[in-house]
mmCIF file of C-alpha atoms in Angstrom:
data_model
loop_
_atom_site.group_PDB
_atom_site.id
_atom_site.type_symbol
_atom_site.label_atom_id
_atom_site.label_comp_id
_atom_site.label_asym_id
_atom_site.label_seq_id
_atom_site.Cartn_x
_atom_site.Cartn_y
_atom_site.Cartn_z
ATOM 1 C CA MET A 1 84.800 72.275 115.392
ATOM 2 C CA SER A 2 83.589 70.531 111.259
ATOM 3 C CA ASP A 3 79.990 71.213 112.697
ATOM 4 C CA GLY A 4 80.943 74.425 112.935
ATOM 5 C CA ILE A 5 79.065 77.337 115.725
ATOM 6 C CA PRO A 6 76.221 79.938 115.516
ATOM 7 C CA CYS A 7 77.741 83.156 113.924
ATOM 8 C CA LEU A 8 75.912 86.781 113.545
ATOM 9 C CA MET A 9 77.908 88.999 110.998
ATOM 10 C CA MET A 10 77.181 92.168 111.398
ATOM 11 C CA ARG A 11 78.201 95.922 110.847
ATOM 12 C CA GLY A 12 78.393 98.521 113.780
ATOM 13 C CA GLY A 13 79.456 101.676 113.330
ATOM 14 C CA THR A 14 82.082 102.004 110.564
ATOM 15 C CA SER A 15 83.773 98.187 111.584
ATOM 16 C CA LYS A 16 82.248 94.809 110.911
ATOM 17 C CA GLY A 17 82.815 91.705 112.657
ATOM 18 C CA ALA A 18 81.661 88.062 114.032
ATOM 19 C CA VAL A 19 79.044 88.208 117.172
ATOM 20 C CA ILE A 20 79.203 84.923 118.433
ATOM 21 C CA LEU A 21 77.532 83.852 121.986
ATOM 22 C CA ALA A 22 80.027 82.974 124.965
ATOM 23 C CA SER A 23 77.540 79.606 125.411
ATOM 24 C CA ASP A 24 78.943 78.841 121.300
ATOM 25 C CA LEU A 25 82.656 79.370 122.381
ATOM 26 C CA PRO A 26 85.497 77.668 124.412
ATOM 27 C CA ALA A 27 84.982 78.763 128.488
ATOM 28 C CA ASP A 28 89.052 78.665 128.600
ATOM 29 C CA PRO A 29 90.013 82.258 126.794
ATOM 30 C CA ALA A 30 93.066 80.343 125.435
ATOM 31 C CA GLU A 31 91.144 77.895 123.922
ATOM 32 C CA ARG A 32 88.572 80.857 122.740
ATOM 33 C CA ASP A 33 91.174 83.101 121.137
ATOM 34 C CA ALA A 34 92.770 79.478 119.212
ATOM 35 C CA LEU A 35 89.780 79.320 118.096
ATOM 36 C CA LEU A 36 88.657 82.581 117.080
ATOM 37 C CA LEU A 37 92.339 83.265 115.006
ATOM 38 C CA ARG A 38 91.164 80.182 113.019
ATOM 39 C CA ILE A 39 87.459 81.522 112.554
ATOM 40 C CA MET A 40 88.702 84.976 110.911
ATOM 41 C CA GLY A 41 92.102 83.487 109.197
ATOM 42 C CA SER A 42 94.694 85.070 111.635
ATOM 43 C CA PRO A 43 97.649 85.386 110.996
ATOM 44 C CA ASN A 44 97.536 86.147 107.508
ATOM 45 C CA PRO A 45 97.764 89.593 105.912
ATOM 46 C CA GLN A 46 94.768 88.576 103.512
ATOM 47 C CA GLN A 47 93.342 86.589 106.351
ATOM 48 C CA ILE A 48 91.960 84.290 103.234
ATOM 49 C CA ASP A 49 91.663 81.078 105.210
ATOM 50 C CA GLY A 50 88.956 83.016 107.741
ATOM 51 C CA ILE A 51 85.812 85.494 107.836
ATOM 52 C CA GLY A 52 88.161 88.715 108.624
ATOM 53 C CA GLY A 53 88.477 91.520 106.017
ATOM 54 C CA ALA A 54 92.502 91.792 106.276
ATOM 55 C CA ASP A 55 91.496 94.838 108.211
ATOM 56 C CA PRO A 56 91.133 95.730 111.732
ATOM 57 C CA LEU A 57 88.307 97.426 111.172
ATOM 58 C CA THR A 58 86.374 93.853 109.749
ATOM 59 C CA SER A 59 88.824 91.851 111.991
ATOM 60 C CA LYS A 60 86.533 92.316 114.981
ATOM 61 C CA VAL A 61 84.610 89.558 117.380
ATOM 62 C CA ALA A 62 81.397 90.371 120.074
ATOM 63 C CA VAL A 63 80.745 87.441 122.300
ATOM 64 C CA ILE A 64 77.941 88.131 124.085
ATOM 65 C CA SER A 65 76.066 86.654 126.662
ATOM 66 C CA PRO A 66 72.680 87.501 129.324
ATOM 67 C CA PRO A 67 73.955 89.824 132.008
ATOM 68 C CA SER A 68 76.359 89.314 135.120
ATOM 69 C CA ARG A 69 74.908 92.458 136.758
ATOM 70 C CA ALA A 70 70.848 93.311 137.450
ATOM 71 C CA ASP A 71 71.176 97.187 135.779
ATOM 72 C CA ALA A 72 72.214 95.993 132.387
ATOM 73 C CA ASP A 73 70.209 93.726 129.378
ATOM 74 C CA VAL A 74 73.282 91.760 128.078
ATOM 75 C CA ASP A 75 76.926 91.159 128.656
ATOM 76 C CA TYR A 76 79.410 92.413 125.720
ATOM 77 C CA LEU A 77 83.056 91.366 125.246
ATOM 78 C CA PHE A 78 85.240 92.698 122.763
ATOM 79 C CA LEU A 79 87.633 90.984 121.409
ATOM 80 C CA GLN A 80 90.103 92.335 118.343
ATOM 81 C CA VAL A 81 91.391 89.528 116.531
ATOM 82 C CA PHE A 82 95.361 90.899 114.711
ATOM 83 C CA VAL A 83 94.906 90.173 111.179
ATOM 84 C CA ASP A 84 98.680 89.179 110.566
ATOM 85 C CA GLN A 85 99.630 88.569 113.794
ATOM 86 C CA ALA A 86 98.258 85.516 116.369
ATOM 87 C CA VAL A 87 97.060 87.787 118.796
ATOM 88 C CA VAL A 88 93.649 88.369 120.130
ATOM 89 C CA THR A 89 93.197 91.177 122.904
ATOM 90 C CA ASP A 90 90.498 92.589 124.883
ATOM 91 C CA ALA A 91 92.398 95.555 126.248
ATOM 92 C CA GLN A 92 90.126 97.608 124.695
ATOM 93 C CA ALA A 93 86.091 98.166 124.117
ATOM 94 C CA CYS A 94 85.400 99.252 120.395
ATOM 95 C CA GLY A 95 82.800 101.811 120.063
ATOM 96 C CA ASN A 96 81.491 100.943 116.548
ATOM 97 C CA ILE A 97 81.227 96.959 117.689
ATOM 98 C CA LEU A 98 78.789 97.750 119.966
ATOM 99 C CA ALA A 99 76.304 99.648 118.199
ATOM 100 C CA ALA A 100 75.625 95.746 116.882
ATOM 101 C CA VAL A 101 75.202 94.697 120.525
ATOM 102 C CA GLY A 102 71.538 95.735 120.880
ATOM 103 C CA PRO A 103 70.368 94.248 117.663
ATOM 104 C CA ALA A 104 72.345 91.204 117.338
ATOM 105 C CA ALA A 105 71.045 90.719 121.705
ATOM 106 C CA ILE A 106 67.219 91.015 120.113
ATOM 107 C CA GLU A 107 67.885 88.906 117.066
ATOM 108 C CA ARG A 108 69.488 85.770 119.366
ATOM 109 C CA GLY A 109 66.546 86.246 121.731
ATOM 110 C CA LEU A 110 69.119 87.380 124.887
ATOM 111 C CA VAL A 111 66.945 90.860 124.668
ATOM 112 C CA ALA A 112 62.671 91.010 124.191
ATOM 113 C CA ALA A 113 61.731 93.370 121.599
ATOM 114 C CA ASN A 114 59.355 95.701 122.054
ATOM 115 C CA ASP A 115 57.216 96.934 119.666
ATOM 116 C CA GLY A 116 58.172 100.216 118.451
ATOM 117 C CA GLU A 117 61.493 100.531 120.240
ATOM 118 C CA THR A 118 63.856 98.780 122.861
ATOM 119 C CA LEU A 119 66.429 100.208 125.092
ATOM 120 C CA VAL A 120 69.026 97.844 125.586
ATOM 121 C CA ARG A 121 71.361 97.973 128.379
ATOM 122 C CA ILE A 122 74.894 96.703 127.291
ATOM 123 C CA HIS A 123 77.459 95.738 129.989
ATOM 124 C CA MET A 124 80.524 96.255 128.492
ATOM 125 C CA LEU A 125 83.084 93.671 130.087
ATOM 126 C CA ASN A 126 86.534 94.985 128.582
ATOM 127 C CA THR A 127 85.653 98.176 131.054
ATOM 128 C CA GLY A 128 82.673 97.066 133.197
ATOM 129 C CA GLU A 129 80.527 100.230 132.098
ATOM 130 C CA LEU A 130 77.175 100.833 130.972
ATOM 131 C CA ALA A 131 75.621 101.678 127.998
ATOM 132 C CA THR A 132 72.190 102.350 126.416
ATOM 133 C CA ALA A 133 71.544 101.256 123.122
ATOM 134 C CA ARG A 134 68.112 102.712 121.351
ATOM 135 C CA VAL A 135 67.072 100.166 118.610
ATOM 136 C CA GLN A 136 64.382 100.767 116.461
ATOM 137 C CA THR A 137 61.864 97.244 116.468
ATOM 138 C CA PRO A 138 58.553 98.023 114.912
ATOM 139 C CA ASN A 139 56.315 94.988 115.500
ATOM 140 C CA ALA A 140 59.352 93.440 117.710
ATOM 141 C CA ARG A 141 61.552 92.613 114.942
ATOM 142 C CA VAL A 142 64.589 95.022 114.203
ATOM 143 C CA ASN A 143 64.715 97.366 111.778
ATOM 144 C CA TYR A 144 67.717 98.427 109.833
ATOM 145 C CA SER A 145 66.031 100.590 107.421
ATOM 146 C CA GLY A 146 66.322 104.414 107.781
ATOM 147 C CA ASP A 147 67.743 107.708 106.987
ATOM 148 C CA ALA A 148 70.344 108.007 109.060
ATOM 149 C CA ARG A 149 73.503 108.627 107.347
ATOM 150 C CA ILE A 150 77.014 108.060 109.332
ATOM 151 C CA ASP A 151 80.167 109.360 107.252
ATOM 152 C CA GLY A 152 82.419 105.883 106.219
ATOM 153 C CA VAL A 153 79.610 103.928 105.530
ATOM 154 C CA PRO A 154 77.377 103.715 102.875
ATOM 155 C CA GLY A 155 74.020 104.801 101.926
ATOM 156 C CA THR A 156 71.492 105.426 105.310
ATOM 157 C CA HIS A 157 69.959 103.049 107.846
ATOM 158 C CA ALA A 158 68.433 102.787 110.581
ATOM 159 C CA PRO A 159 69.572 104.744 113.675
ATOM 160 C CA VAL A 160 71.403 103.534 116.843
ATOM 161 C CA PRO A 161 71.593 106.292 119.387
ATOM 162 C CA LEU A 162 73.812 105.142 121.935
ATOM 163 C CA MET A 163 74.275 106.817 125.711
ATOM 164 C CA PHE A 164 77.443 106.274 128.323
ATOM 165 C CA ASP A 165 77.506 107.122 131.811
ATOM 166 C CA SER A 166 81.020 107.543 134.196
ATOM 167 C CA LEU A 167 83.423 106.930 131.024
ATOM 168 C CA ALA A 168 86.326 109.126 132.013
ATOM 169 C CA GLY A 169 89.293 106.720 133.710
ATOM 170 C CA THR A 170 87.608 103.000 132.725
ATOM 171 C CA MET A 171 90.801 101.669 131.801
ATOM 172 C CA CYS A 172 93.026 104.151 133.016
ATOM 173 C CA GLY A 173 92.052 104.669 136.293
ATOM 174 C CA ASP A 174 91.521 108.517 135.842
ATOM 175 C CA LEU A 175 90.806 111.245 132.782
ATOM 176 C CA LEU A 176 94.135 112.240 132.572
ATOM 177 C CA PRO A 177 96.267 108.885 134.297
ATOM 178 C CA THR A 178 98.949 111.577 134.478
ATOM 179 C CA GLY A 179 97.245 114.170 136.275
ATOM 180 C CA ASN A 180 98.372 116.485 133.429
ATOM 181 C CA ALA A 181 96.348 118.095 130.324
ATOM 182 C CA VAL A 182 100.267 117.864 128.570
ATOM 183 C CA ASP A 183 102.706 115.706 128.756
ATOM 184 C CA GLU A 184 106.320 116.165 126.795
ATOM 185 C CA ILE A 185 107.455 112.390 125.353
ATOM 186 C CA ASP A 186 110.076 112.337 123.387
ATOM 187 C CA GLY A 187 109.807 116.306 122.622
ATOM 188 C CA VAL A 188 106.269 115.450 121.452
ATOM 189 C CA ALA A 189 103.659 117.593 123.898
ATOM 190 C CA CYS A 190 100.644 115.154 124.589
ATOM 191 C CA THR A 191 97.520 114.983 125.968
ATOM 192 C CA LEU A 192 97.332 111.312 127.334
ATOM 193 C CA ILE A 193 93.208 110.551 128.165
ATOM 194 C CA ASP A 194 90.484 108.146 128.900
ATOM 195 C CA ASN A 195 87.117 108.883 128.601
ATOM 196 C CA GLY A 196 86.005 105.990 126.955
ATOM 197 C CA MET A 197 89.331 104.959 125.002
ATOM 198 C CA PRO A 198 92.875 105.505 126.495
ATOM 199 C CA SER A 199 93.955 107.813 123.971
ATOM 200 C CA VAL A 200 97.253 109.762 123.370
ATOM 201 C CA VAL A 201 96.217 113.327 121.461
ATOM 202 C CA MET A 202 99.254 114.997 119.767
ATOM 203 C CA ARG A 203 99.537 117.625 117.267
ATOM 204 C CA ALA A 204 100.399 116.705 113.655
ATOM 205 C CA THR A 205 102.561 119.507 113.137
ATOM 206 C CA ASP A 206 105.034 117.951 115.808
ATOM 207 C CA PHE A 207 105.509 114.643 113.256
ATOM 208 C CA GLY A 208 106.622 117.392 110.548
ATOM 209 C CA ILE A 209 103.114 116.397 108.935
ATOM 210 C CA THR A 210 99.962 118.357 108.179
ATOM 211 C CA GLY A 211 97.281 116.035 109.598
ATOM 212 C CA TYR A 212 95.393 115.957 105.870
ATOM 213 C CA GLU A 213 97.121 113.290 104.750
ATOM 214 C CA THR A 214 95.536 110.750 102.994
ATOM 215 C CA ARG A 215 95.424 106.985 105.480
ATOM 216 C CA GLU A 216 97.515 105.198 102.104
ATOM 217 C CA GLU A 217 100.124 107.914 102.682
ATOM 218 C CA LEU A 218 100.070 107.672 106.505
ATOM 219 C CA ASP A 219 100.529 103.797 106.325
ATOM 220 C CA ALA A 220 103.516 104.414 103.859
ATOM 221 C CA ASN A 221 105.020 106.446 105.953
ATOM 222 C CA ALA A 222 107.717 104.195 107.910
ATOM 223 C CA GLU A 223 109.781 106.814 109.569
ATOM 224 C CA LEU A 224 106.382 108.785 110.964
ATOM 225 C CA LYS A 225 104.478 105.536 111.960
ATOM 226 C CA ALA A 226 107.828 104.156 114.038
ATOM 227 C CA ARG A 227 108.385 108.025 115.423
ATOM 228 C CA VAL A 228 104.443 107.473 116.699
ATOM 229 C CA GLU A 229 105.032 103.583 118.234
ATOM 230 C CA GLY A 230 107.884 104.915 120.294
ATOM 231 C CA VAL A 231 105.887 107.607 121.744
ATOM 232 C CA ARG A 232 102.912 104.892 122.008
ATOM 233 C CA LEU A 233 105.461 102.361 124.086
ATOM 234 C CA LYS A 234 106.467 105.386 126.301
ATOM 235 C CA CYS A 235 102.793 106.060 127.051
ATOM 236 C CA GLY A 236 101.683 102.752 128.211
ATOM 237 C CA PRO A 237 103.581 102.871 131.726
ATOM 238 C CA LEU A 238 102.204 106.165 132.062
ATOM 239 C CA MET A 239 98.550 105.344 131.534
ATOM 240 C CA ASN A 240 98.717 102.502 134.183
ATOM 241 C CA LEU A 241 98.779 100.333 131.337
ATOM 242 C CA GLY A 242 101.628 98.415 131.668
ATOM 243 C CA ASP A 243 103.785 97.250 128.778
ATOM 244 C CA VAL A 244 101.605 98.028 125.586
ATOM 245 C CA ALA A 245 103.810 96.405 122.850
ATOM 246 C CA GLN A 246 101.332 93.671 122.221
ATOM 247 C CA LYS A 247 97.930 95.727 123.017
ATOM 248 C CA SER A 248 95.927 97.421 120.868
ATOM 249 C CA VAL A 249 95.766 100.863 123.281
ATOM 250 C CA PRO A 250 96.489 103.187 123.804
ATOM 251 C CA LYS A 251 95.483 105.232 120.138
ATOM 252 C CA MET A 252 97.493 107.467 119.084
ATOM 253 C CA VAL A 253 95.899 110.807 117.217
ATOM 254 C CA LEU A 254 97.534 112.933 115.090
ATOM 255 C CA VAL A 255 95.175 116.909 114.867
ATOM 256 C CA ALA A 256 94.937 119.588 112.807
ATOM 257 C CA ALA A 257 92.503 122.309 112.378
ATOM 258 C CA PRO A 258 89.088 121.427 111.179
ATOM 259 C CA GLN A 259 89.086 121.727 107.128
ATOM 260 C CA SER A 260 85.073 120.968 106.859
ATOM 261 C CA GLY A 261 83.395 123.023 109.507
ATOM 262 C CA GLY A 262 83.611 120.732 112.445
ATOM 263 C CA THR A 263 85.624 120.858 115.664
ATOM 264 C CA ILE A 264 88.975 118.957 114.538
ATOM 265 C CA MET A 265 90.653 117.129 111.742
ATOM 266 C CA THR A 266 92.357 113.355 113.504
ATOM 267 C CA ARG A 267 94.416 110.943 111.952
ATOM 268 C CA SER A 268 94.098 107.729 114.147
ATOM 269 C CA PHE A 269 96.435 105.100 114.264
ATOM 270 C CA ILE A 270 94.997 101.566 115.671
ATOM 271 C CA PRO A 271 97.531 101.367 116.584
ATOM 272 C CA HIS A 272 99.869 100.847 113.661
ATOM 273 C CA ARG A 273 97.537 101.525 110.790
ATOM 274 C CA CYS A 274 96.061 104.718 110.249
ATOM 275 C CA HIS A 275 91.920 104.304 111.161
ATOM 276 C CA ALA A 276 89.797 104.764 107.995
ATOM 277 C CA THR A 277 87.486 106.847 110.360
ATOM 278 C CA ILE A 278 87.898 106.974 114.290
ATOM 279 C CA GLY A 279 87.392 104.984 116.412
ATOM 280 C CA VAL A 280 83.457 105.820 118.482
ATOM 281 C CA PHE A 281 85.011 105.831 122.357
ATOM 282 C CA ALA A 282 88.711 107.707 120.949
ATOM 283 C CA ALA A 283 86.482 110.310 119.387
ATOM 284 C CA VAL A 284 84.892 111.127 122.900
ATOM 285 C CA SER A 285 88.136 111.125 124.208
ATOM 286 C CA VAL A 286 89.389 113.757 121.464
ATOM 287 C CA GLY A 287 86.604 115.583 122.194
ATOM 288 C CA THR A 288 87.130 115.697 125.807
ATOM 289 C CA ALA A 289 91.089 116.740 125.114
ATOM 290 C CA CYS A 290 89.219 119.757 123.048
ATOM 291 C CA THR A 291 87.784 121.181 126.409
ATOM 292 C CA LEU A 292 91.282 121.350 128.237
ATOM 293 C CA PRO A 293 93.199 124.771 127.909
ATOM 294 C CA GLY A 294 96.483 124.488 126.349
ATOM 295 C CA SER A 295 96.252 121.185 125.100
ATOM 296 C CA PRO A 296 97.493 120.133 121.687
ATOM 297 C CA ALA A 297 94.172 119.595 120.977
ATOM 298 C CA ALA A 298 92.989 123.218 122.334
ATOM 299 C CA GLU A 299 95.120 125.044 120.411
ATOM 300 C CA VAL A 300 93.837 123.659 116.475
ATOM 301 C CA ALA A 301 90.735 123.081 117.509
ATOM 302 C CA GLN A 302 87.534 125.328 116.610
ATOM 303 C CA PRO A 303 84.881 126.013 119.216
ATOM 304 C CA PRO A 304 82.312 123.610 119.456
ATOM 305 C CA LYS A 305 78.805 124.927 119.024
ATOM 306 C CA GLY A 306 76.875 123.735 122.434
ATOM 307 C CA ASP A 307 77.639 120.154 123.338
ATOM 308 C CA SER A 308 77.996 118.762 119.358
ATOM 309 C CA PHE A 309 81.995 117.491 118.708
ATOM 310 C CA VAL A 310 82.168 117.276 115.498
ATOM 311 C CA ILE A 311 85.197 114.812 115.132
ATOM 312 C CA GLU A 312 86.561 115.430 111.040
ATOM 313 C CA HIS A 313 88.058 111.740 109.896
ATOM 314 C CA PRO A 314 89.931 110.999 106.276
ATOM 315 C CA THR A 315 87.019 109.706 105.402
ATOM 316 C CA GLY A 316 84.430 112.356 106.873
ATOM 317 C CA ALA A 317 83.320 113.585 110.733
ATOM 318 C CA ALA A 318 81.507 111.770 113.309
ATOM 319 C CA GLU A 319 79.597 113.823 115.996
ATOM 320 C CA VAL A 320 79.832 113.134 119.497
ATOM 321 C CA LEU A 321 77.680 115.085 122.435
ATOM 322 C CA ILE A 322 79.910 115.802 125.049
ATOM 323 C CA GLN A 323 77.786 116.870 128.504
ATOM 324 C CA THR A 324 79.010 119.138 131.471
ATOM 325 C CA ASN A 325 77.884 120.080 134.655
ATOM 326 C CA ASP A 326 78.529 123.843 136.234
ATOM 327 C CA ALA A 327 81.664 122.669 136.863
ATOM 328 C CA GLY A 328 82.789 121.702 133.492
ATOM 329 C CA ASP A 329 82.980 117.809 135.004
ATOM 330 C CA ILE A 330 81.963 116.047 132.184
ATOM 331 C CA ILE A 331 78.576 113.972 133.026
ATOM 332 C CA SER A 332 78.002 112.094 129.923
ATOM 333 C CA ALA A 333 78.771 111.085 126.670
ATOM 334 C CA GLY A 334 76.900 109.923 123.681
ATOM 335 C CA THR A 335 76.577 109.082 119.681
ATOM 336 C CA LEU A 336 74.728 108.372 116.980
ATOM 337 C CA ARG A 337 75.860 104.847 114.730
ATOM 338 C CA THR A 338 73.933 102.796 112.558
ATOM 339 C CA ALA A 339 74.652 98.924 112.109
ATOM 340 C CA ARG A 340 72.929 96.231 109.963
ATOM 341 C CA LYS A 341 73.356 92.485 110.161
ATOM 342 C CA LEU A 342 75.048 91.019 107.071
ATOM 343 C CA PHE A 343 74.034 87.320 107.415
ATOM 344 C CA GLU A 344 73.511 84.800 109.940
ATOM 345 C CA GLY A 345 74.560 80.916 109.803
ATOM 346 C CA THR A 346 76.912 78.495 110.421
ATOM 347 C CA VAL A 347 80.931 79.666 110.548
ATOM 348 C CA PHE A 348 83.904 77.263 110.762
ATOM 349 C CA ALA A 349 86.973 77.528 111.904
ATOM 350 C CA ALA A 350 90.896 75.861 109.552
ATOM 351 C CA ASP A 351 91.699 72.648 111.391
ATOM 352 C CA PRO A 352 94.470 73.577 113.853
ATOM 353 C CA ALA A 353 97.449 73.392 112.644
ATOM 354 C CA PRO A 354 100.107 70.558 113.269
ATOM 355 C CA ARG A 355 102.234 70.516 116.153
#
């Protein structure tokens, strides 16, 4: 790859990553992943020889391509590139990077922009589901400036509302893959749930912590992380995910009562480091868990105002909208994110390591 490949670097929500056209990458997944590891600089704790940011939130890739189904405008494959392991996984979706896909699809010419606003229907290949992004396009050009603010991102930007349909069970087969609102794993009450992101929701106090610790304090707590990982490995098969030792799902979420007027406080692991915020789909899954009577989340949550669930996290809060029908079934979920193009150009991969 001495000539490099075209690349957009985008911030989406509270994450950032490379956006690359599928046609610019090898068709073989193994060759593609090997190339992306070299582009991002993995495995290396600093990703010093690549464009990764030495954090799971900044070591992400969106592969976009023309739609493979009639009701979509663009296909989106999310790939999590591990920082210090030679692992690239498509085992999950990413709702933060999703916020960048609509603007990026317009920037790269996959979607034609309207004058004013453009709806981009995104086929999420990781889950098979559709999301609709509403992108501001005055004069048929993507606008990134605006007054929308999200916690975890400095300043204000143009809003990118995202709406999702039929998220329940997209990866695990059912909203509650075990059929239970509460399961006991290693003596801990857990909700195993998938409403867009397979997640295990547990009370922080069951692990001997408050749930208000800083990200740095939790990352330094080796005993806590080992115990959380033990639960995660047992939950994988129960959630129809198989052996998850090398997977980034399920997400492990420790919850506590809210501190700042929200619905619930969270500390999310992705899966071995504490998230600086919380992923969009994980926030939807946690919000959904709050609606389950007797669940760990419901026991510490404050009832939300209407359909709006405010999910507090280490650097602020994320608001998700969960709409239900008269029977209490969830019919749609949404959130508001922002995105910004950071740079556009050519990215160069390191040479393959000699064999």
